[in-house]
Tab-separated table of C-alpha atoms in Angstrom:
chain	number	residue	atom	x	y	z
A	20	UNK	CA	-14.186	27.408	-0.730
A	21	UNK	CA	-11.472	30.061	-0.649
A	22	UNK	CA	-9.015	30.525	-3.515
A	23	UNK	CA	-6.050	28.950	-1.718
A	24	UNK	CA	-8.030	25.819	-0.961
A	25	UNK	CA	-9.406	25.649	-4.529
A	26	UNK	CA	-5.889	25.894	-5.968
A	27	UNK	CA	-4.606	23.218	-3.601
A	28	UNK	CA	-7.513	20.875	-4.445
A	29	UNK	CA	-7.126	21.513	-8.184
A	30	UNK	CA	-3.403	20.767	-8.084
A	31	UNK	CA	-3.863	17.668	-5.958
A	32	UNK	CA	-6.671	16.180	-8.070
A	33	UNK	CA	-5.088	17.137	-11.389
A	34	UNK	CA	-1.846	15.403	-10.450
A	35	UNK	CA	-3.320	12.402	-8.638
A	36	UNK	CA	-3.384	9.161	-10.628
A	37	UNK	CA	-6.031	7.918	-8.199
A	38	UNK	CA	-8.330	10.824	-9.070
A	39	UNK	CA	-7.939	10.111	-12.811
A	40	UNK	CA	-8.481	6.372	-12.256
A	41	UNK	CA	-11.557	7.028	-10.122
A	42	UNK	CA	-13.107	9.200	-12.814
A	43	UNK	CA	-12.323	6.496	-15.395
A	44	UNK	CA	-14.230	3.966	-13.277
A	45	UNK	CA	-17.192	6.374	-13.036
A	46	UNK	CA	-17.243	6.865	-16.805
A	47	UNK	CA	-16.996	3.131	-17.475
A	48	UNK	CA	-19.847	2.485	-15.049
A	49	UNK	CA	-22.016	4.999	-16.910
A	50	UNK	CA	-21.054	3.464	-20.270
A	51	UNK	CA	-21.969	0.036	-18.890
A	52	UNK	CA	-25.426	1.251	-17.902
A	53	UNK	CA	-25.980	2.590	-21.415
A	54	UNK	CA	-24.614	-0.595	-22.989
A	55	UNK	CA	-26.868	-2.818	-20.878
A	56	UNK	CA	-29.878	-0.652	-21.705
A	57	UNK	CA	-29.014	-0.600	-25.401
A	58	UNK	CA	-28.556	-4.369	-25.517
A	59	UNK	CA	-31.845	-4.990	-23.716
A	60	UNK	CA	-33.916	-2.700	-25.952
A	61	UNK	CA	-36.602	-4.280	-28.053
A	62	UNK	CA	-36.418	-2.534	-31.408
A	63	UNK	CA	-40.199	-2.808	-31.792
A	64	UNK	CA	-41.130	-1.181	-28.479
A	65	UNK	CA	-38.214	1.087	-27.603
A	66	UNK	CA	-38.943	4.811	-27.377
A	67	UNK	CA	-35.659	5.487	-29.206
A	68	UNK	CA	-33.612	3.163	-31.363
A	69	UNK	CA	-30.617	1.584	-29.646
A	70	UNK	CA	-28.382	3.264	-32.230
A	71	UNK	CA	-29.149	6.634	-30.640
A	72	UNK	CA	-27.580	5.508	-27.351
A	73	UNK	CA	-24.439	3.979	-28.839
A	74	UNK	CA	-22.569	7.250	-29.635
A	75	UNK	CA	-22.869	8.469	-26.027
A	76	UNK	CA	-21.729	5.059	-24.805
A	77	UNK	CA	-18.637	5.242	-27.042
A	78	UNK	CA	-17.960	8.803	-25.864
A	79	UNK	CA	-17.948	7.623	-22.244
A	80	UNK	CA	-15.689	4.676	-23.086
A	81	UNK	CA	-13.263	7.016	-24.848
A	82	UNK	CA	-13.315	9.515	-21.995
A	83	UNK	CA	-12.516	6.694	-19.556
A	84	UNK	CA	-9.518	5.672	-21.653
A	85	UNK	CA	-8.426	9.313	-21.767
A	86	UNK	CA	-8.536	9.450	-17.960
A	87	UNK	CA	-6.548	6.226	-17.692
A	88	UNK	CA	-3.891	7.543	-20.080
A	89	UNK	CA	-3.657	10.722	-18.012
A	90	UNK	CA	-3.354	8.596	-14.852
A	91	UNK	CA	-0.319	6.911	-16.413
A	92	UNK	CA	1.084	10.350	-17.325
A	93	UNK	CA	0.946	11.557	-13.729
A	94	UNK	CA	2.119	8.176	-12.357
A	95	UNK	CA	5.255	8.723	-14.418
A	96	UNK	CA	5.896	11.943	-12.525
A	97	UNK	CA	4.434	14.417	-15.010
A	98	UNK	CA	2.048	17.223	-14.049
A	99	UNK	CA	-1.382	18.010	-15.426
A	100	UNK	CA	-2.267	20.873	-13.076
A	101	UNK	CA	-0.285	23.821	-11.766
A	102	UNK	CA	-1.242	27.187	-10.318
A	103	UNK	CA	-4.941	26.593	-10.944
A	104	UNK	CA	-4.500	25.716	-14.617
A	105	UNK	CA	-4.850	22.459	-16.509
A	106	UNK	CA	-1.570	21.895	-18.386
A	107	UNK	CA	-2.451	19.072	-20.728
A	108	UNK	CA	0.024	16.622	-22.196
A	109	UNK	CA	2.640	18.258	-24.436
A	110	UNK	CA	2.355	17.007	-28.000
A	111	UNK	CA	-1.144	15.624	-27.492
A	112	UNK	CA	-4.227	17.458	-28.712
A	113	UNK	CA	-7.368	17.733	-26.656
A	114	UNK	CA	-9.075	14.325	-26.482
A	115	UNK	CA	-6.742	12.763	-29.080
A	116	UNK	CA	-6.193	9.297	-27.647
A	117	UNK	CA	-3.622	8.281	-30.258
A	118	UNK	CA	-1.519	11.350	-29.462
A	119	UNK	CA	-1.876	10.731	-25.712
A	120	UNK	CA	-0.739	7.129	-26.159
A	121	UNK	CA	2.131	8.391	-28.319
A	122	UNK	CA	3.225	10.884	-25.650
A	123	UNK	CA	3.340	7.933	-23.239
A	124	UNK	CA	5.358	5.978	-25.819
A	125	UNK	CA	2.886	3.095	-25.722
A	126	UNK	CA	3.366	0.450	-28.390
A	127	UNK	CA	0.036	-0.039	-30.111
A	128	UNK	CA	-1.032	-2.328	-32.914
A	129	UNK	CA	-2.664	-0.838	-35.999
A	130	UNK	CA	-6.048	-2.053	-34.718
A	131	UNK	CA	-5.499	-0.434	-31.301
A	132	UNK	CA	-4.504	2.872	-32.916
A	133	UNK	CA	-7.546	2.762	-35.167
A	134	UNK	CA	-9.820	2.052	-32.199
A	135	UNK	CA	-8.350	4.979	-30.249
A	136	UNK	CA	-8.687	7.222	-33.310
A	137	UNK	CA	-12.354	6.328	-33.669
A	138	UNK	CA	-13.084	6.774	-29.973
A	139	UNK	CA	-11.410	10.194	-30.119
A	140	UNK	CA	-14.024	11.296	-32.652
A	141	UNK	CA	-16.797	10.312	-30.249
A	142	UNK	CA	-15.134	12.251	-27.408
A	143	UNK	CA	-14.605	15.344	-29.560
A	144	UNK	CA	-18.052	15.452	-31.140
A	145	UNK	CA	-19.729	12.200	-32.190
A	146	UNK	CA	-21.123	11.446	-28.760
A	147	UNK	CA	-22.207	14.973	-27.872
A	148	UNK	CA	-22.415	17.313	-30.859
A	149	UNK	CA	-23.902	16.867	-34.337
A	150	UNK	CA	-20.716	18.175	-35.991
A	151	UNK	CA	-17.063	18.804	-35.127
A	152	UNK	CA	-15.615	22.322	-34.974
A	153	UNK	CA	-13.985	21.715	-38.355
A	154	UNK	CA	-15.659	19.879	-41.253
A	155	UNK	CA	-12.353	18.143	-42.055
A	156	UNK	CA	-12.742	16.114	-38.856
A	157	UNK	CA	-16.200	14.818	-39.786
A	158	UNK	CA	-15.498	11.090	-39.804
A	159	UNK	CA	-16.672	8.567	-37.255
A	160	UNK	CA	-15.402	5.610	-39.251
């Protein structure tokens, strides 16, 4: 694919709520497969304890929510891609669901904020790395 076409595709997909929603559905489908497998595991015969699957499942759930929040961002006329670069959401850190919801001015209960905070940890590291980049962030609870 030539550069002009790549830039056009990047801009279109990055600013398309449908693209973000589609990826959210994909992530939720993958999380569902893990959840169903985890729930069907027999703790006596499973090759790996169900607890080992749960962090990746939560990571996928959190990533789906992140995509849905970004879909809302672009539905409201904001941009996430320009000139071949991902722009991000001003005022929201990478994968910080509470900050993303705040940038969208969503009204969340304390429980909802806490859930988003916890899922953010699984997106950032708990579902894919043994530790975060900074020890101060080491908290999945």
